[in-house]
Amino acid sequence: MNPRPEPERSLPPGSGFAIAFLFALVFWAVVATGLSVAVLRHGAAPETPPSTQDLM
């Protein structure tokens, strides 16, 4: 048994870029989900800060 993988089983050229792109896509999806969950748990931020509302 040869411990090294055979060249025929190696990934096709360009698959490294696809894997990196998918990894980045999943990473940013997790980041966006975490941020949205944090904002929803904290409550939606008011459109205007309270300091400007006090002046009106």
JSON list of N, CA and C in Angstrom, two decimals:
[
{"chain": "A", "resi": 1, "resn": "MET", "atom": "N", "xyz": [0.85, -1.19, 0.00]},
{"chain": "A", "resi": 1, "resn": "MET", "atom": "CA", "xyz": [0.00, 0.00, 0.00]},
{"chain": "A", "resi": 1, "resn": "MET", "atom": "C", "xyz": [0.88, 1.24, 0.00]},
{"chain": "A", "resi": 2, "resn": "ASN", "atom": "N", "xyz": [0.57, 2.15, -0.89]},
{"chain": "A", "resi": 2, "resn": "ASN", "atom": "CA", "xyz": [1.35, 3.38, -0.98]},
{"chain": "A", "resi": 2, "resn": "ASN", "atom": "C", "xyz": [0.70, 4.43, -0.07]},
{"chain": "A", "resi": 3, "resn": "PRO", "atom": "N", "xyz": [1.43, 4.98, 0.88]},
{"chain": "A", "resi": 3, "resn": "PRO", "atom": "CA", "xyz": [0.82, 5.97, 1.79]},
{"chain": "A", "resi": 3, "resn": "PRO", "atom": "C", "xyz": [0.43, 7.27, 1.09]},
{"chain": "A", "resi": 4, "resn": "ARG", "atom": "N", "xyz": [1.13, 7.58, -0.02]},
{"chain": "A", "resi": 4, "resn": "ARG", "atom": "CA", "xyz": [0.82, 8.82, -0.73]},
{"chain": "A", "resi": 4, "resn": "ARG", "atom": "C", "xyz": [-0.39, 8.64, -1.65]},
{"chain": "A", "resi": 5, "resn": "PRO", "atom": "N", "xyz": [-1.26, 9.64, -1.75]},
{"chain": "A", "resi": 5, "resn": "PRO", "atom": "CA", "xyz": [-2.39, 9.51, -2.68]},
{"chain": "A", "resi": 5, "resn": "PRO", "atom": "C", "xyz": [-1.91, 9.50, -4.12]},
{"chain": "A", "resi": 6, "resn": "GLU", "atom": "N", "xyz": [-2.63, 8.81, -4.97]},
{"chain": "A", "resi": 6, "resn": "GLU", "atom": "CA", "xyz": [-2.25, 8.74, -6.38]},
{"chain": "A", "resi": 6, "resn": "GLU", "atom": "C", "xyz": [-2.60, 10.05, -7.07]},
{"chain": "A", "resi": 7, "resn": "PRO", "atom": "N", "xyz": [-1.85, 10.42, -8.10]},
{"chain": "A", "resi": 7, "resn": "PRO", "atom": "CA", "xyz": [-2.14, 11.69, -8.80]},
{"chain": "A", "resi": 7, "resn": "PRO", "atom": "C", "xyz": [-3.54, 11.74, -9.39]},
{"chain": "A", "resi": 8, "resn": "GLU", "atom": "N", "xyz": [-4.11, 10.57, -9.75]},
{"chain": "A", "resi": 8, "resn": "GLU", "atom": "CA", "xyz": [-5.45, 10.58, -10.34]},
{"chain": "A", "resi": 8, "resn": "GLU", "atom": "C", "xyz": [-6.50, 11.01, -9.33]},
{"chain": "A", "resi": 9, "resn": "ARG", "atom": "N", "xyz": [-6.21, 10.85, -8.05]},
{"chain": "A", "resi": 9, "resn": "ARG", "atom": "CA", "xyz": [-7.18, 11.19, -7.02]},
{"chain": "A", "resi": 9, "resn": "ARG", "atom": "C", "xyz": [-7.02, 12.63, -6.53]},
{"chain": "A", "resi": 10, "resn": "SER", "atom": "N", "xyz": [-6.05, 13.36, -7.04]},
{"chain": "A", "resi": 10, "resn": "SER", "atom": "CA", "xyz": [-5.86, 14.74, -6.60]},
{"chain": "A", "resi": 10, "resn": "SER", "atom": "C", "xyz": [-7.01, 15.61, -7.12]},
{"chain": "A", "resi": 11, "resn": "LEU", "atom": "N", "xyz": [-7.23, 16.72, -6.45]},
{"chain": "A", "resi": 11, "resn": "LEU", "atom": "CA", "xyz": [-8.31, 17.62, -6.85]},
{"chain": "A", "resi": 11, "resn": "LEU", "atom": "C", "xyz": [-7.96, 18.29, -8.17]},
{"chain": "A", "resi": 12, "resn": "PRO", "atom": "N", "xyz": [-8.95, 18.59, -8.99]},
{"chain": "A", "resi": 12, "resn": "PRO", "atom": "CA", "xyz": [-8.68, 19.26, -10.27]},
{"chain": "A", "resi": 12, "resn": "PRO", "atom": "C", "xyz": [-8.15, 20.67, -10.04]},
{"chain": "A", "resi": 13, "resn": "PRO", "atom": "N", "xyz": [-7.44, 21.24, -11.00]},
{"chain": "A", "resi": 13, "resn": "PRO", "atom": "CA", "xyz": [-6.93, 22.60, -10.83]},
{"chain": "A", "resi": 13, "resn": "PRO", "atom": "C", "xyz": [-8.06, 23.60, -10.67]},
{"chain": "A", "resi": 14, "resn": "GLY", "atom": "N", "xyz": [-7.85, 24.57, -9.80]},
{"chain": "A", "resi": 14, "resn": "GLY", "atom": "CA", "xyz": [-8.88, 25.57, -9.55]},
{"chain": "A", "resi": 14, "resn": "GLY", "atom": "C", "xyz": [-9.81, 25.20, -8.42]},
{"chain": "A", "resi": 15, "resn": "SER", "atom": "N", "xyz": [-9.75, 23.96, -7.93]},
{"chain": "A", "resi": 15, "resn": "SER", "atom": "CA", "xyz": [-10.65, 23.57, -6.85]},
{"chain": "A", "resi": 15, "resn": "SER", "atom": "C", "xyz": [-10.23, 24.23, -5.54]},
{"chain": "A", "resi": 16, "resn": "GLY", "atom": "N", "xyz": [-8.95, 24.56, -5.41]},
{"chain": "A", "resi": 16, "resn": "GLY", "atom": "CA", "xyz": [-8.50, 25.25, -4.19]},
{"chain": "A", "resi": 16, "resn": "GLY", "atom": "C", "xyz": [-9.17, 26.60, -4.06]},
{"chain": "A", "resi": 17, "resn": "PHE", "atom": "N", "xyz": [-9.31, 27.31, -5.17]},
{"chain": "A", "resi": 17, "resn": "PHE", "atom": "CA", "xyz": [-10.00, 28.60, -5.15]},
{"chain": "A", "resi": 17, "resn": "PHE", "atom": "C", "xyz": [-11.47, 28.42, -4.79]},
{"chain": "A", "resi": 18, "resn": "ALA", "atom": "N", "xyz": [-12.09, 27.38, -5.33]},
{"chain": "A", "resi": 18, "resn": "ALA", "atom": "CA", "xyz": [-13.50, 27.13, -5.03]},
{"chain": "A", "resi": 18, "resn": "ALA", "atom": "C", "xyz": [-13.68, 26.79, -3.55]},
{"chain": "A", "resi": 19, "resn": "ILE", "atom": "N", "xyz": [-12.78, 25.99, -3.00]},
{"chain": "A", "resi": 19, "resn": "ILE", "atom": "CA", "xyz": [-12.88, 25.63, -1.59]},
{"chain": "A", "resi": 19, "resn": "ILE", "atom": "C", "xyz": [-12.68, 26.87, -0.73]},
{"chain": "A", "resi": 20, "resn": "ALA", "atom": "N", "xyz": [-11.72, 27.71, -1.08]},
{"chain": "A", "resi": 20, "resn": "ALA", "atom": "CA", "xyz": [-11.49, 28.94, -0.31]},
{"chain": "A", "resi": 20, "resn": "ALA", "atom": "C", "xyz": [-12.70, 29.86, -0.41]},
{"chain": "A", "resi": 21, "resn": "PHE", "atom": "N", "xyz": [-13.30, 29.94, -1.59]},
{"chain": "A", "resi": 21, "resn": "PHE", "atom": "CA", "xyz": [-14.48, 30.79, -1.76]},
{"chain": "A", "resi": 21, "resn": "PHE", "atom": "C", "xyz": [-15.64, 30.27, -0.91]},
{"chain": "A", "resi": 22, "resn": "LEU", "atom": "N", "xyz": [-15.86, 28.95, -0.92]},
{"chain": "A", "resi": 22, "resn": "LEU", "atom": "CA", "xyz": [-16.94, 28.39, -0.11]},
{"chain": "A", "resi": 22, "resn": "LEU", "atom": "C", "xyz": [-16.67, 28.59, 1.37]},
{"chain": "A", "resi": 23, "resn": "PHE", "atom": "N", "xyz": [-15.41, 28.44, 1.78]},
{"chain": "A", "resi": 23, "resn": "PHE", "atom": "CA", "xyz": [-15.07, 28.64, 3.19]},
{"chain": "A", "resi": 23, "resn": "PHE", "atom": "C", "xyz": [-15.34, 30.08, 3.60]},
{"chain": "A", "resi": 24, "resn": "ALA", "atom": "N", "xyz": [-14.95, 31.03, 2.74]},
{"chain": "A", "resi": 24, "resn": "ALA", "atom": "CA", "xyz": [-15.20, 32.44, 3.05]},
{"chain": "A", "resi": 24, "resn": "ALA", "atom": "C", "xyz": [-16.70, 32.73, 3.07]},
{"chain": "A", "resi": 25, "resn": "LEU", "atom": "N", "xyz": [-17.45, 32.11, 2.16]},
{"chain": "A", "resi": 25, "resn": "LEU", "atom": "CA", "xyz": [-18.90, 32.32, 2.13]},
{"chain": "A", "resi": 25, "resn": "LEU", "atom": "C", "xyz": [-19.54, 31.83, 3.42]},
{"chain": "A", "resi": 26, "resn": "VAL", "atom": "N", "xyz": [-19.14, 30.64, 3.87]},
{"chain": "A", "resi": 26, "resn": "VAL", "atom": "CA", "xyz": [-19.69, 30.10, 5.12]},
{"chain": "A", "resi": 26, "resn": "VAL", "atom": "C", "xyz": [-19.28, 30.98, 6.29]},
{"chain": "A", "resi": 27, "resn": "PHE", "atom": "N", "xyz": [-18.02, 31.44, 6.28]},
{"chain": "A", "resi": 27, "resn": "PHE", "atom": "CA", "xyz": [-17.53, 32.28, 7.38]},
{"chain": "A", "resi": 27, "resn": "PHE", "atom": "C", "xyz": [-18.35, 33.56, 7.49]},
{"chain": "A", "resi": 28, "resn": "TRP", "atom": "N", "xyz": [-18.57, 34.24, 6.36]},
{"chain": "A", "resi": 28, "resn": "TRP", "atom": "CA", "xyz": [-19.32, 35.49, 6.41]},
{"chain": "A", "resi": 28, "resn": "TRP", "atom": "C", "xyz": [-20.79, 35.25, 6.72]},
{"chain": "A", "resi": 29, "resn": "ALA", "atom": "N", "xyz": [-21.32, 34.10, 6.31]},
{"chain": "A", "resi": 29, "resn": "ALA", "atom": "CA", "xyz": [-22.71, 33.78, 6.67]},
{"chain": "A", "resi": 29, "resn": "ALA", "atom": "C", "xyz": [-22.84, 33.62, 8.18]},
{"chain": "A", "resi": 30, "resn": "VAL", "atom": "N", "xyz": [-21.86, 32.96, 8.80]},
{"chain": "A", "resi": 30, "resn": "VAL", "atom": "CA", "xyz": [-21.89, 32.79, 10.26]},
{"chain": "A", "resi": 30, "resn": "VAL", "atom": "C", "xyz": [-21.74, 34.14, 10.94]},
{"chain": "A", "resi": 31, "resn": "VAL", "atom": "N", "xyz": [-20.84, 34.99, 10.43]},
{"chain": "A", "resi": 31, "resn": "VAL", "atom": "CA", "xyz": [-20.65, 36.32, 11.03]},
{"chain": "A", "resi": 31, "resn": "VAL", "atom": "C", "xyz": [-21.93, 37.14, 10.92]},
{"chain": "A", "resi": 32, "resn": "ALA", "atom": "N", "xyz": [-22.56, 37.13, 9.76]},
{"chain": "A", "resi": 32, "resn": "ALA", "atom": "CA", "xyz": [-23.79, 37.91, 9.58]},
{"chain": "A", "resi": 32, "resn": "ALA", "atom": "C", "xyz": [-24.90, 37.37, 10.48]},
{"chain": "A", "resi": 33, "resn": "THR", "atom": "N", "xyz": [-24.98, 36.06, 10.62]},
{"chain": "A", "resi": 33, "resn": "THR", "atom": "CA", "xyz": [-26.01, 35.48, 11.49]},
{"chain": "A", "resi": 33, "resn": "THR", "atom": "C", "xyz": [-25.76, 35.88, 12.94]},
{"chain": "A", "resi": 34, "resn": "GLY", "atom": "N", "xyz": [-24.51, 35.83, 13.36]},
{"chain": "A", "resi": 34, "resn": "GLY", "atom": "CA", "xyz": [-24.18, 36.21, 14.74]},
{"chain": "A", "resi": 34, "resn": "GLY", "atom": "C", "xyz": [-24.50, 37.67, 15.01]},
{"chain": "A", "resi": 35, "resn": "LEU", "atom": "N", "xyz": [-24.20, 38.54, 14.05]},
{"chain": "A", "resi": 35, "resn": "LEU", "atom": "CA", "xyz": [-24.49, 39.96, 14.25]},
{"chain": "A", "resi": 35, "resn": "LEU", "atom": "C", "xyz": [-25.99, 40.21, 14.28]},
{"chain": "A", "resi": 36, "resn": "SER", "atom": "N", "xyz": [-26.73, 39.56, 13.41]},
{"chain": "A", "resi": 36, "resn": "SER", "atom": "CA", "xyz": [-28.17, 39.78, 13.38]},
{"chain": "A", "resi": 36, "resn": "SER", "atom": "C", "xyz": [-28.82, 39.25, 14.66]},
{"chain": "A", "resi": 37, "resn": "VAL", "atom": "N", "xyz": [-28.35, 38.12, 15.16]},
{"chain": "A", "resi": 37, "resn": "VAL", "atom": "CA", "xyz": [-28.90, 37.58, 16.40]},
{"chain": "A", "resi": 37, "resn": "VAL", "atom": "C", "xyz": [-28.58, 38.51, 17.56]},
{"chain": "A", "resi": 38, "resn": "ALA", "atom": "N", "xyz": [-27.36, 39.06, 17.59]},
{"chain": "A", "resi": 38, "resn": "ALA", "atom": "CA", "xyz": [-26.99, 39.98, 18.67]},
{"chain": "A", "resi": 38, "resn": "ALA", "atom": "C", "xyz": [-27.84, 41.24, 18.62]},
{"chain": "A", "resi": 39, "resn": "VAL", "atom": "N", "xyz": [-28.10, 41.75, 17.42]},
{"chain": "A", "resi": 39, "resn": "VAL", "atom": "CA", "xyz": [-28.92, 42.96, 17.29]},
{"chain": "A", "resi": 39, "resn": "VAL", "atom": "C", "xyz": [-30.36, 42.66, 17.71]},
{"chain": "A", "resi": 40, "resn": "LEU", "atom": "N", "xyz": [-30.88, 41.51, 17.31]},
{"chain": "A", "resi": 40, "resn": "LEU", "atom": "CA", "xyz": [-32.26, 41.19, 17.67]},
{"chain": "A", "resi": 40, "resn": "LEU", "atom": "C", "xyz": [-32.40, 40.97, 19.17]},
{"chain": "A", "resi": 41, "resn": "ARG", "atom": "N", "xyz": [-31.41, 40.36, 19.80]},
{"chain": "A", "resi": 41, "resn": "ARG", "atom": "CA", "xyz": [-31.49, 40.14, 21.24]},
{"chain": "A", "resi": 41, "resn": "ARG", "atom": "C", "xyz": [-31.38, 41.47, 21.99]},
{"chain": "A", "resi": 42, "resn": "HIS", "atom": "N", "xyz": [-30.55, 42.36, 21.50]},
{"chain": "A", "resi": 42, "resn": "HIS", "atom": "CA", "xyz": [-30.36, 43.66, 22.16]},
{"chain": "A", "resi": 42, "resn": "HIS", "atom": "C", "xyz": [-31.55, 44.57, 21.91]},
{"chain": "A", "resi": 43, "resn": "GLY", "atom": "N", "xyz": [-32.24, 44.33, 20.85]},
{"chain": "A", "resi": 43, "resn": "GLY", "atom": "CA", "xyz": [-33.36, 45.20, 20.47]},
{"chain": "A", "resi": 43, "resn": "GLY", "atom": "C", "xyz": [-32.92, 46.10, 19.33]},
{"chain": "A", "resi": 44, "resn": "ALA", "atom": "N", "xyz": [-33.83, 46.38, 18.43]},
{"chain": "A", "resi": 44, "resn": "ALA", "atom": "CA", "xyz": [-33.49, 47.21, 17.28]},
{"chain": "A", "resi": 44, "resn": "ALA", "atom": "C", "xyz": [-33.06, 48.60, 17.76]},
{"chain": "A", "resi": 45, "resn": "ALA", "atom": "N", "xyz": [-31.99, 49.10, 17.20]},
{"chain": "A", "resi": 45, "resn": "ALA", "atom": "CA", "xyz": [-31.49, 50.42, 17.59]},
{"chain": "A", "resi": 45, "resn": "ALA", "atom": "C", "xyz": [-32.45, 51.49, 17.09]},
{"chain": "A", "resi": 46, "resn": "PRO", "atom": "N", "xyz": [-32.71, 52.52, 17.88]},
{"chain": "A", "resi": 46, "resn": "PRO", "atom": "CA", "xyz": [-33.59, 53.59, 17.41]},
{"chain": "A", "resi": 46, "resn": "PRO", "atom": "C", "xyz": [-32.97, 54.34, 16.24]},
{"chain": "A", "resi": 47, "resn": "GLU", "atom": "N", "xyz": [-33.82, 54.90, 15.39]},
{"chain": "A", "resi": 47, "resn": "GLU", "atom": "CA", "xyz": [-33.31, 55.59, 14.20]},
{"chain": "A", "resi": 47, "resn": "GLU", "atom": "C", "xyz": [-32.51, 56.83, 14.59]},
{"chain": "A", "resi": 48, "resn": "THR", "atom": "N", "xyz": [-32.92, 57.50, 15.66]},
{"chain": "A", "resi": 48, "resn": "THR", "atom": "CA", "xyz": [-32.18, 58.68, 16.11]},
{"chain": "A", "resi": 48, "resn": "THR", "atom": "C", "xyz": [-31.68, 58.44, 17.53]},
{"chain": "A", "resi": 49, "resn": "PRO", "atom": "N", "xyz": [-30.51, 58.90, 17.86]},
{"chain": "A", "resi": 49, "resn": "PRO", "atom": "CA", "xyz": [-30.00, 58.70, 19.21]},
{"chain": "A", "resi": 49, "resn": "PRO", "atom": "C", "xyz": [-30.85, 59.45, 20.23]},
{"chain": "A", "resi": 50, "resn": "PRO", "atom": "N", "xyz": [-30.90, 58.99, 21.47]},
{"chain": "A", "resi": 50, "resn": "PRO", "atom": "CA", "xyz": [-31.73, 59.67, 22.48]},
{"chain": "A", "resi": 50, "resn": "PRO", "atom": "C", "xyz": [-31.30, 61.11, 22.71]},
{"chain": "A", "resi": 51, "resn": "SER", "atom": "N", "xyz": [-30.02, 61.44, 22.54]},
{"chain": "A", "resi": 51, "resn": "SER", "atom": "CA", "xyz": [-29.58, 62.81, 22.80]},
{"chain": "A", "resi": 51, "resn": "SER", "atom": "C", "xyz": [-30.25, 63.79, 21.85]},
{"chain": "A", "resi": 52, "resn": "THR", "atom": "N", "xyz": [-30.47, 63.41, 20.59]},
{"chain": "A", "resi": 52, "resn": "THR", "atom": "CA", "xyz": [-31.13, 64.32, 19.65]},
{"chain": "A", "resi": 52, "resn": "THR", "atom": "C", "xyz": [-32.62, 64.39, 19.96]},
{"chain": "A", "resi": 53, "resn": "GLN", "atom": "N", "xyz": [-33.21, 63.33, 20.47]},
{"chain": "A", "resi": 53, "resn": "GLN", "atom": "CA", "xyz": [-34.63, 63.37, 20.80]},
{"chain": "A", "resi": 53, "resn": "GLN", "atom": "C", "xyz": [-34.87, 64.29, 21.99]},
{"chain": "A", "resi": 54, "resn": "ASP", "atom": "N", "xyz": [-33.93, 64.36, 22.92]},
{"chain": "A", "resi": 54, "resn": "ASP", "atom": "CA", "xyz": [-34.11, 65.23, 24.08]},
{"chain": "A", "resi": 54, "resn": "ASP", "atom": "C", "xyz": [-34.10, 66.70, 23.67]},
{"chain": "A", "resi": 55, "resn": "LEU", "atom": "N", "xyz": [-33.35, 67.03, 22.62]},
{"chain": "A", "resi": 55, "resn": "LEU", "atom": "CA", "xyz": [-33.26, 68.43, 22.21]},
{"chain": "A", "resi": 55, "resn": "LEU", "atom": "C", "xyz": [-34.52, 68.89, 21.51]},
{"chain": "A", "resi": 56, "resn": "MET", "atom": "N", "xyz": [-35.29, 67.98, 20.95]},
{"chain": "A", "resi": 56, "resn": "MET", "atom": "CA", "xyz": [-36.48, 68.37, 20.19]},
{"chain": "A", "resi": 56, "resn": "MET", "atom": "C", "xyz": [-37.63, 68.72, 21.14]}
]
